[in-house]
Amino acid sequence: MEISTQVPHFKNLFSGKKGQNLGIVNSVNYEIPGIFKLESGKTLSNVRIEYEMYGKMNPDKSNVILICHALTGDAHAAGFHSGDKKPGWWNILIGPNKAFDTERYCIVCSNIIGGCKSSTGPSSISPETGKPYGISFPILTIADMVNAQKKLVEHLGVKQLFAVAGGSMGGMQVLQWTVSYPEMVKKAIAIATTASTTPQQIAFGAIGRKAITDDPKWNGGNYYGKKIPAQGLALARMIGHITYLSDASMQKKFGRAQQEKEGPDLSKIHLEASSKISSKTSSEAYLKTSSEASSEASSEASLETSSEASLDTSSEAFSETFPDNFSNFQVESYLNHQGDTFTKRFDANSYLYITKAVDFFDLSKNGSLIEGFSGVTAKYLVISITSDWLYPPYQSQEIVSALTANGVDAKYEEIRSQYGHDAFLLEEGQLNYLIRGFLSQILVSDIMYQSFYSVSRNETIENASTLMVKKKVNHLPVVSEDGKLEGIVTSWDITKAVACKITELDEIITRNVKYVFSGDKIETASSIMEDYSISALPVIDFENRVIGMVTSESISALIGKFG
Ligand SMILES: CC(=O)SCCNC(=O)CCNC(=O)[C@H](O)C(C)(C)COP(=O)(O)OP(=O)(O)OC[C@H]1O[C@@H](n2cnc3c(N)ncnc32)[C@H](O)[C@@H]1OP(=O)(O)O
Ligand SMILES: N[C@@H](CCO)C(=O)O
């Protein structure tokens, strides 16, 4: 066997290069075959999951990181969609040389079920009725979202995720993953989240939902192809958005400043600009809804409707309440803008279902979070934000305490920020630093040789020794016809065999062979080598197929280079 003599590629482990953007990225849609069962016992069929993937999977698919989005996020976590000026929502962290380094990891992000960004949700067409589900969509839980993601992960052929990461509701999915499928998650990163939704969080969710359901245009959830409940949805977002900021960030952003009286009215500029900028988003969202409602005519109607409805929201709010010359604080204008733009990108029924799933979330068992986390094995990084009053730091500390009580390796970090809850979307420097440190232990995959020679157990000792001499190697993994590891022979075994006049390789193979996985830390490989006095280990995948070799020389070279 030859293990290629070149020094393995150390990639950008210690490069300190500045992060780069991914360029143009695309979404992919996957349909879960058969019936998808929900926690409630209800079922869905033809369930679609929209996802994006950045970076390449390594041969044994052990470098995959699943990113879980927050309440109103989607699969588009990084890079740019063609024609877009803004990148995906976690572009600060995902890309070459960023914490979620796409040169090293394969990043997958999917839109949750229940959402309105091409995964199956209330605005999708029910295969049974041929109409949008509306509120006939079954009740959802965070576990349902995770179960759907698991189907996607299986479809991608990934046996174990290198990591799962997310903030806010994304953090809840992270926690749920490690509870529901402990064997499938190696590392977990939960940011600005809770393991059990508090009454205060539920209260804010309830007000948002009431704003929507009290809007007459909500119409019992049956508004597709008609005027959307823009006013209620905008109000829900305005309430929600206040909880994503902090007292300090609002002071800093707006103070008591008022919108300019002289010159153009900024709130109108923003409204006009947003209806133009978001016309693509709006047409995509509602074309989707109405094409699902199956008529081109209705798609035009609903496109018109969606922009009319959102303009209605603000004009009603201002004209009915205040005379024209009343002052308008900047913070009011800002919230109006946030509410208005939200109506152009989000479905009101999805908002109801998803916020309810958040409210249901409670991982404690018999009132005990320690019991709830009893099966968790993933290594954890839990991050909170000093100014987050929606998911305050004590809730992250409770997670860490309960994990630690179960013997889980859990690290707690606090980001110092004035941004409030949404700091998990904004604090580029601190997040990159903490996440990179947590993820970037050197792995076998970083130093293994992917080109190697092997022999079959039916080989003669003469042929095996000729191969070793010719290719200048001391270890040959013995593999079956389908590449599965059966044993190993070393040059020392061959020397002994020659001395004892043994001719068949089969007689000298070490069958109780030590091996590693490509996702193992190099410390693991190095301690096996030390404990058993061996200088090379086959690297196998989860099917027991040999995919590479790691040698003591390659580890020494790494230590020499960076130690
Ligand atoms: C996984 C996920 O969570 S995905 C969902 C994340 N995205 C969102 O939540 C979208 C809405 N949220 C936000 O915009 C969040 O505040 C953030 C965290 C994403 C962005 O934060 P920041 O960069 O600080 O932006 P900021 O909060 O200042 O908002 C900027 C917008 O407000 C507008 N704005 C600022 N001041 C005013 C004002 N006085 N009057 C009207 N509009 C204003 C800006 O023009 C800008 O509009 P645009 O987004 O249409 O371009
Ligand atoms: N602002 C983010 C975080 C909410 O938790 C969102 O809308 O998804």
XYZ file of C-alpha atoms and ligand atoms in Angstrom:
622
model
C 0.000 0.000 0.000
C 1.202 3.478 -0.574
C 0.178 6.289 1.542
C 0.956 9.279 -0.605
C 4.222 10.791 0.619
C 3.098 14.385 0.306
C 2.216 16.190 3.527
C -1.551 16.211 3.912
C -3.411 19.406 3.216
C -3.991 21.313 6.444
C -6.616 23.480 4.831
C -7.174 26.828 6.490
C -7.189 25.632 10.057
C -4.881 28.315 11.278
C -4.896 30.623 8.338
C -6.390 33.635 10.125
C -7.714 34.719 6.707
C -10.591 37.147 6.614
C -13.983 35.597 5.987
C -15.339 35.781 2.467
C -18.804 35.709 0.986
C -20.200 32.680 -0.780
C -21.482 34.337 -3.957
C -24.675 33.104 -5.621
C -26.454 30.228 -3.877
C -29.626 28.293 -4.674
C -32.354 26.558 -2.732
C -33.344 22.932 -3.276
C -36.654 21.290 -2.485
C -36.956 17.788 -1.040
C -40.225 15.909 -0.668
C -40.435 13.448 2.215
C -41.764 10.183 0.779
C -44.920 8.689 2.294
C -46.775 9.943 5.320
C -45.150 12.259 7.832
C -46.410 11.715 11.368
C -46.626 14.644 13.776
C -46.322 14.621 17.560
C -50.069 15.252 17.819
C -50.725 11.955 16.027
C -51.982 13.824 12.942
C -50.294 13.180 9.617
C -49.229 15.146 6.558
C -48.410 13.819 3.114
C -46.258 15.235 0.311
C -44.275 17.228 2.885
C -41.750 19.493 1.177
C -38.603 20.854 2.766
C -36.712 23.729 1.230
C -32.985 23.727 1.991
C -29.670 25.253 1.002
C -26.239 23.687 1.181
C -22.876 25.449 1.237
C -19.467 23.705 1.077
C -18.757 20.060 0.255
C -19.404 16.901 2.197
C -16.260 14.887 2.927
C -16.165 11.210 1.844
C -17.794 9.849 5.009
C -20.149 12.834 5.319
C -18.871 13.576 8.800
C -18.391 17.324 8.319
C -22.036 18.365 7.998
C -23.363 21.202 10.170
C -27.104 21.785 10.317
C -28.176 25.385 10.876
C -31.626 25.934 12.387
C -33.332 29.255 11.776
C -35.294 31.468 14.169
C -38.974 32.408 14.116
C -39.195 34.174 10.767
C -36.018 32.965 9.108
C -35.680 30.566 6.206
C -33.312 28.228 4.399
C -31.361 31.113 2.893
C -28.728 31.481 5.607
C -25.761 32.741 3.569
C -24.588 33.923 0.168
C -26.787 35.763 -2.306
C -29.758 34.729 -4.343
C -29.395 35.927 -7.895
C -30.289 39.632 -8.109
C -30.415 40.150 -4.310
C -28.485 42.946 -2.622
C -28.756 41.467 0.876
C -27.186 38.107 1.735
C -28.745 35.283 3.797
C -29.554 35.927 7.452
C -26.380 34.377 8.975
C -23.950 35.489 6.306
C -21.743 37.006 9.033
C -20.938 33.466 10.227
C -21.174 31.213 7.169
C -18.643 31.235 4.319
C -14.963 30.606 3.560
C -12.844 31.275 6.672
C -15.819 32.263 8.791
C -16.788 30.301 11.935
C -18.963 27.966 9.857
C -16.117 27.596 7.405
C -17.405 26.307 4.083
C -13.861 25.260 3.110
C -14.003 22.782 5.938
C -17.630 22.015 6.711
C -20.720 21.354 4.651
C -23.456 23.656 5.929
C -27.107 22.715 5.514
C -30.017 24.991 6.422
C -33.657 24.121 5.848
C -36.869 26.080 6.156
C -39.000 24.605 8.958
C -42.257 22.850 8.219
C -45.091 25.217 9.092
C -43.136 28.044 7.427
C -43.996 29.980 4.293
C -40.738 29.773 2.333
C -41.409 26.693 0.186
C -41.502 24.154 3.002
C -44.957 22.728 3.674
C -47.032 25.034 5.863
C -50.530 26.487 6.249
C -50.293 28.358 2.923
C -49.496 25.122 1.040
C -52.130 23.254 -0.877
C -53.623 20.337 0.997
C -53.464 17.243 -1.268
C -56.818 16.210 0.179
C -58.819 19.374 -0.558
C -56.791 20.977 -3.346
C -56.985 24.244 -1.352
C -54.561 25.977 1.019
C -54.576 24.302 4.441
C -55.180 27.549 6.337
C -56.058 26.659 9.909
C -56.886 23.079 8.993
C -53.097 22.627 9.110
C -52.312 20.398 12.102
C -50.795 21.808 15.288
C -47.003 21.765 15.130
C -44.233 21.401 17.682
C -40.500 22.074 17.645
C -40.040 18.268 17.712
C -42.064 18.020 14.474
C -39.744 20.564 12.836
C -36.736 18.527 13.977
C -38.287 15.241 12.823
C -38.729 16.721 9.348
C -35.109 17.933 9.359
C -34.039 14.411 10.346
C -35.744 13.055 7.231
C -33.772 15.541 5.161
C -30.505 14.659 6.906
C -31.157 10.949 6.243
C -32.010 11.707 2.632
C -28.610 13.417 2.325
C -26.985 10.197 3.578
C -25.630 11.784 6.765
C -25.419 9.383 9.705
C -24.184 11.877 12.266
C -24.158 15.675 12.178
C -20.848 17.225 13.075
C -22.832 20.049 14.665
C -26.264 21.600 14.942
C -26.469 25.334 15.586
C -29.080 28.031 15.882
C -30.351 31.045 17.791
C -33.705 31.776 19.437
C -36.223 29.268 18.042
C -33.248 27.825 16.116
C -31.646 27.179 19.522
C -34.776 25.304 20.620
C -34.396 23.026 17.604
C -30.752 22.455 18.570
C -31.795 21.400 22.081
C -34.554 19.198 20.671
C -32.140 17.491 18.253
C -29.831 16.455 21.065
C -32.736 15.140 23.126
C -34.584 13.354 20.294
C -31.549 12.021 18.395
C -28.552 12.088 20.749
C -26.522 9.659 18.629
C -26.856 11.894 15.591
C -25.326 15.076 17.015
C -21.674 15.487 17.862
C -21.644 19.166 18.813
C -24.449 21.576 19.621
C -24.496 25.367 19.637
C -27.573 26.961 21.213
C -27.740 30.755 21.255
C -30.155 33.163 22.991
C -32.692 30.467 23.727
C -34.559 28.562 26.405
C -35.345 24.930 27.155
C -38.829 25.804 28.329
C -40.838 28.802 27.135
C -41.701 31.169 30.006
C -45.081 32.848 30.682
C -43.627 36.190 29.587
C -42.535 34.731 26.229
C -45.921 33.049 25.800
C -47.637 36.347 26.647
C -45.869 38.211 23.838
C -46.702 35.382 21.429
C -50.355 35.529 22.514
C -50.659 39.286 21.859
C -49.147 38.848 18.403
C -51.574 36.065 17.582
C -54.510 38.102 18.879
C -53.513 41.021 16.669
C -53.734 38.685 13.672
C -56.905 36.818 14.547
C -58.705 40.074 15.491
C -57.993 41.503 12.042
C -61.273 40.989 10.121
C -59.223 40.178 7.017
C -57.811 37.148 8.768
C -61.248 35.644 8.154
C -60.741 32.449 10.149
C -57.446 31.881 8.337
C -59.139 31.849 4.968
C -57.641 34.839 3.157
C -55.526 33.264 0.424
C -56.228 34.937 -2.891
C -57.983 37.758 -0.982
C -56.811 40.720 1.121
C -54.312 39.503 3.692
C -54.635 40.444 7.392
C -51.790 42.912 6.945
C -52.739 45.177 9.805
C -52.813 42.362 12.371
C -49.643 40.772 11.032
C -47.792 44.101 11.038
C -48.916 44.764 14.600
C -47.781 41.276 15.684
C -44.353 41.983 14.186
C -44.137 45.428 15.781
C -44.790 43.933 19.223
C -42.366 41.100 18.544
C -39.711 43.420 17.210
C -39.669 45.513 20.390
C -38.756 42.338 22.291
C -35.848 41.686 19.879
C -34.261 45.041 20.720
C -33.129 46.482 24.054
C -33.758 49.680 25.964
C -30.153 50.726 25.305
C -30.230 49.919 21.578
C -33.489 51.853 21.128
C -32.001 54.823 23.004
C -28.957 54.692 20.780
C -30.849 54.169 17.530
C -33.652 56.713 18.034
C -33.478 58.611 21.316
C -36.523 60.897 21.314
C -35.825 62.036 17.793
C -38.710 62.674 15.473
C -38.956 62.031 11.801
C -38.094 65.062 9.648
C -41.092 67.391 9.285
C -39.449 69.423 6.570
C -38.723 67.639 3.343
C -39.826 64.125 2.568
C -41.707 62.089 5.127
C -39.350 59.193 5.860
C -42.071 56.825 6.878
C -43.669 57.296 3.449
C -40.310 56.938 1.722
C -39.761 53.700 3.532
C -43.199 52.477 2.691
C -42.825 53.326 -0.976
C -39.301 51.961 -1.104
C -40.279 48.795 0.651
C -43.194 48.113 -1.645
C -40.834 48.504 -4.608
C -37.925 46.594 -3.103
C -40.124 43.849 -1.850
C -42.243 43.505 -4.941
C -40.156 40.480 -5.944
C -40.441 38.906 -2.520
C -44.082 39.725 -2.380
C -44.796 38.309 -5.809
C -42.824 35.172 -5.003
C -44.632 34.630 -1.732
C -48.098 35.264 -3.022
C -47.548 33.890 -6.503
C -46.613 30.739 -4.684
C -49.734 30.837 -2.608
C -51.976 31.597 -5.497
C -50.307 29.261 -7.965
C -50.895 26.661 -5.315
C -54.452 27.922 -5.338
C -54.057 27.026 -9.018
C -54.893 29.995 -11.212
C -52.789 32.583 -12.906
C -55.587 35.110 -12.680
C -55.781 34.729 -8.950
C -51.992 35.073 -8.681
C -52.192 38.511 -10.252
C -55.062 39.410 -8.002
C -53.267 38.322 -4.872
C -50.061 40.093 -5.850
C -52.019 43.308 -6.153
C -53.841 42.513 -2.967
C -50.697 41.906 -0.950
C -49.181 45.289 -1.734
C -52.511 47.093 -1.298
C -53.061 45.422 2.006
C -49.676 46.407 3.376
C -50.135 50.071 2.324
C -53.560 49.999 3.968
C -51.922 49.066 7.255
C -50.037 52.305 7.647
C -52.517 54.692 6.127
C -55.220 53.357 8.442
C -52.918 53.594 11.424
C -52.015 57.227 10.800
C -55.120 58.744 9.293
C -57.525 57.280 11.802
C -55.483 58.174 14.842
C -53.668 61.421 14.254
C -54.097 64.630 12.307
C -51.516 65.082 9.552
C -49.438 67.625 11.468
C -48.918 65.328 14.474
C -45.294 64.493 15.187
C -44.036 61.005 14.501
C -41.189 59.661 16.617
C -38.466 57.875 14.721
C -39.100 54.738 16.725
C -42.737 54.776 15.558
C -41.711 55.175 11.962
C -39.149 52.394 12.404
C -41.711 49.991 13.891
C -44.173 50.823 11.133
C -41.469 50.017 8.629
C -40.633 46.706 10.338
C -44.329 45.790 10.506
C -44.977 46.751 6.926
C -42.012 44.937 5.384
C -42.915 41.852 7.389
C -46.351 41.612 5.777
C -44.613 41.348 2.408
C -42.489 38.392 3.357
C -44.465 36.343 5.853
C -47.737 34.460 6.008
C -50.056 35.288 8.935
C -51.163 31.678 9.466
C -47.531 30.481 9.533
C -46.919 33.116 12.207
C -49.766 31.697 14.307
C -48.558 28.091 14.021
C -44.888 28.774 14.577
C -45.349 31.065 17.582
C -47.627 28.434 19.095
C -44.952 25.764 18.566
C -42.524 28.026 20.435
C -45.029 28.406 23.278
C -45.478 24.624 23.548
C -41.738 24.076 23.815
C -40.740 22.504 27.128
C -37.963 19.949 27.381
C -38.342 19.346 31.089
C -39.593 15.917 32.105
C -41.678 15.528 35.246
C -40.853 19.166 35.939
C -37.117 18.534 35.780
C -34.814 19.798 33.045
C -32.082 17.526 34.362
C -34.372 14.582 33.637
C -35.284 16.086 30.258
C -31.622 16.177 29.248
C -30.779 12.725 30.622
C -29.992 11.159 27.234
C -27.970 14.040 25.771
C -24.427 13.205 24.676
C -23.464 16.095 22.349
C -20.755 18.491 23.378
C -22.408 21.877 23.974
C -21.702 25.561 23.538
C -24.489 27.699 25.028
C -24.356 31.434 24.336
C -26.505 34.152 25.862
C -26.641 37.916 25.290
C -26.288 40.387 28.161
C -29.078 42.701 26.931
C -31.510 39.967 25.826
C -34.623 40.469 27.964
C -36.732 38.081 25.852
C -34.462 35.058 26.443
C -32.399 36.356 29.374
C -29.004 34.827 30.241
C -30.391 32.939 33.271
C -32.322 30.693 30.855
C -29.099 29.709 29.083
C -27.446 29.132 32.447
C -30.287 26.773 33.390
C -29.617 24.793 30.219
C -25.910 24.528 31.027
C -26.587 23.510 34.654
C -28.989 20.764 33.590
C -26.587 19.486 30.932
C -23.646 19.540 33.324
C -25.700 17.661 35.926
C -25.985 14.914 33.296
C -22.223 14.836 32.781
C -22.467 16.596 29.413
C -19.482 18.696 28.376
C -21.271 22.077 28.192
C -19.579 25.450 27.899
C -21.382 28.692 28.740
C -20.476 32.013 27.118
C -22.112 35.419 27.385
C -21.927 37.935 24.556
C -21.628 41.525 25.760
C -23.949 43.449 23.502
C -26.497 46.245 23.557
C -28.414 44.882 20.567
C -30.795 42.794 22.685
C -32.117 39.421 21.508
C -31.332 40.049 17.820
C -27.619 40.289 18.729
C -27.416 36.654 17.627
C -27.900 37.980 14.097
C -25.544 40.908 14.445
C -22.574 40.347 16.759
C -20.188 39.187 14.054
C -16.891 39.402 15.971
C -17.901 37.740 19.226
C -19.974 35.012 17.569
C -17.254 34.134 15.056
C -14.681 33.983 17.830
C -16.726 31.743 20.146
C -18.102 29.405 17.491
C -14.815 29.027 15.620
C -13.070 28.112 18.869
C -15.719 25.543 19.729
C -15.768 23.899 16.288
C -12.190 24.081 15.220
C -10.547 21.258 17.070
C -8.383 19.471 14.536
C -9.995 16.346 13.210
C -8.697 13.174 11.598
C -10.295 14.374 8.343
C -7.940 17.357 8.389
C -4.793 15.244 8.296
C -5.724 11.863 6.837
C -4.325 10.619 3.536
C -7.102 9.956 1.126
C -4.879 8.103 -1.340
C -3.632 4.796 0.034
C -2.980 1.215 -1.062
C -4.740 -1.840 0.295
C -4.685 -5.605 -0.240
C -7.196 -8.413 -0.264
C -6.793 -11.232 2.267
C -6.327 -13.706 -0.629
C -3.133 -11.946 -1.655
C 0.245 -13.686 -1.288
C 2.770 -12.397 1.184
C 5.223 -11.921 -1.673
C 2.853 -9.589 -3.534
C 2.023 -7.647 -0.395
C 5.694 -7.186 0.449
C 6.524 -6.149 -3.136
C 3.773 -3.512 -2.909
C 5.133 -2.224 0.388
C 8.694 -1.964 -0.918
C 7.639 -0.386 -4.208
C 5.348 2.141 -2.604
C 7.521 2.696 0.470
C 4.822 2.027 3.065
C 4.761 -0.008 6.257
C 1.006 -0.629 6.658
C -1.560 -2.152 4.326
C -5.230 -2.249 5.305
C -6.823 -5.532 4.253
C -10.169 -4.866 2.631
C -13.046 -6.906 1.254
C -14.239 -6.575 -2.334
C -16.594 -3.770 -1.326
C -13.824 -1.863 0.476
C -14.739 -2.876 4.042
C -11.996 -3.122 6.626
C -11.024 -6.718 7.455
C -7.623 -6.263 9.019
C -4.168 -4.826 8.625
C -0.661 -6.087 7.811
C 2.555 -4.309 8.635
C 6.073 -4.666 7.267
C 7.022 -6.237 10.615
C 4.322 -8.936 10.136
C 5.813 -9.652 6.699
C 9.356 -9.900 8.084
C 8.196 -12.409 10.692
C 6.235 -14.384 8.064
C 9.270 -14.621 5.789
C 11.370 -15.850 8.729
C 8.729 -18.488 9.515
C 8.282 -19.407 5.811
C 4.589 -18.465 5.798
C 3.360 -17.674 2.292
C -0.337 -16.756 2.666
C -1.280 -13.287 3.836
C -4.455 -14.609 5.424
C -2.356 -16.286 8.132
C -0.670 -13.128 9.366
C -3.408 -10.513 9.205
C -4.207 -8.628 12.419
C -7.975 -8.893 12.489
C -8.686 -6.983 15.660
C -7.664 -3.829 13.867
C -7.815 -0.397 15.508
C -9.366 2.378 13.439
C -10.732 5.917 13.637
C -13.487 7.930 11.958
C -12.681 11.027 9.971
C -14.748 13.150 12.379
C -12.650 11.994 15.391
C -10.277 14.433 17.031
C -6.595 13.866 16.284
C -6.080 13.422 20.024
C -8.210 10.265 19.745
C -6.074 8.889 16.905
C -2.888 9.807 18.667
C -3.854 8.166 21.975
C -4.899 4.923 20.222
C -1.524 4.879 18.458
C 0.292 5.465 21.725
C -1.746 2.936 23.751
C -1.250 0.147 21.192
C 2.212 1.177 19.949
C 1.095 1.505 16.347
C 2.070 4.116 13.826
C -0.835 4.106 11.351
C -4.605 3.734 11.607
C -7.176 3.093 8.901
C -9.908 5.728 8.741
C -13.322 4.215 8.116
C -16.819 5.492 7.388
C -19.984 4.397 9.149
C -20.307 1.475 6.718
C -16.896 0.172 7.829
C -15.344 1.107 4.479
C -11.762 2.327 4.497
C -11.586 5.924 3.306
C -8.072 6.909 4.314
C -5.092 6.404 6.590
C -3.749 8.537 9.385
C -0.133 8.100 10.429
C 2.007 9.193 13.348
C 4.164 11.076 10.804
C 1.216 13.195 9.691
C 0.352 14.002 13.315
C 3.987 14.875 14.046
C 4.087 17.054 10.937
C 1.048 18.906 12.214
C 2.547 19.402 15.671
C 5.825 20.508 14.053
C 3.940 23.003 11.945
C 1.596 24.461 14.508
C 2.603 23.142 17.924
C -33.176 33.569 11.446
C -33.747 34.852 11.453
O -33.916 35.353 12.485
S -34.140 35.558 10.009
C -35.035 36.936 10.392
C -34.121 38.023 10.693
N -34.597 39.150 10.073
C -35.460 39.885 10.677
O -35.851 39.649 11.798
C -35.932 41.036 9.849
C -36.268 42.189 10.689
N -35.270 42.353 11.650
C -34.314 43.282 11.502
O -34.233 44.077 10.609
C -33.358 43.170 12.606
O -33.387 44.358 13.312
C -31.972 42.787 12.148
C -31.320 42.228 13.354
C -32.028 41.647 11.162
C -31.237 43.946 11.462
O -30.746 44.835 12.395
P -30.050 46.201 11.946
O -29.032 45.963 10.896
O -29.645 46.866 13.205
O -31.211 46.979 11.199
P -32.338 47.917 11.827
O -32.973 47.267 12.989
O -31.747 49.268 12.058
O -33.405 47.998 10.660
C -33.033 48.524 9.438
C -34.282 48.857 8.646
O -35.068 49.819 9.363
C -35.260 50.994 8.538
N -35.277 52.176 9.401
C -34.310 52.607 10.211
N -34.717 53.752 10.828
C -35.959 54.002 10.399
C -36.903 55.040 10.666
N -36.655 56.029 11.517
N -38.101 55.005 10.042
C -38.393 53.994 9.174
N -37.534 53.007 8.891
C -36.334 53.010 9.491
C -34.059 50.977 7.623
O -34.297 51.746 6.469
C -33.909 49.502 7.328
O -34.870 49.142 6.373
P -34.675 47.828 5.448
O -34.449 46.675 6.374
O -35.958 47.739 4.711
O -33.498 48.101 4.589
N -35.733 38.530 14.602
C -35.599 37.134 14.519
C -35.468 36.487 15.844
C -36.739 36.207 16.588
O -36.467 35.323 17.624
C -36.711 36.522 13.686
O -37.632 37.231 13.327
O -36.642 35.352 13.365
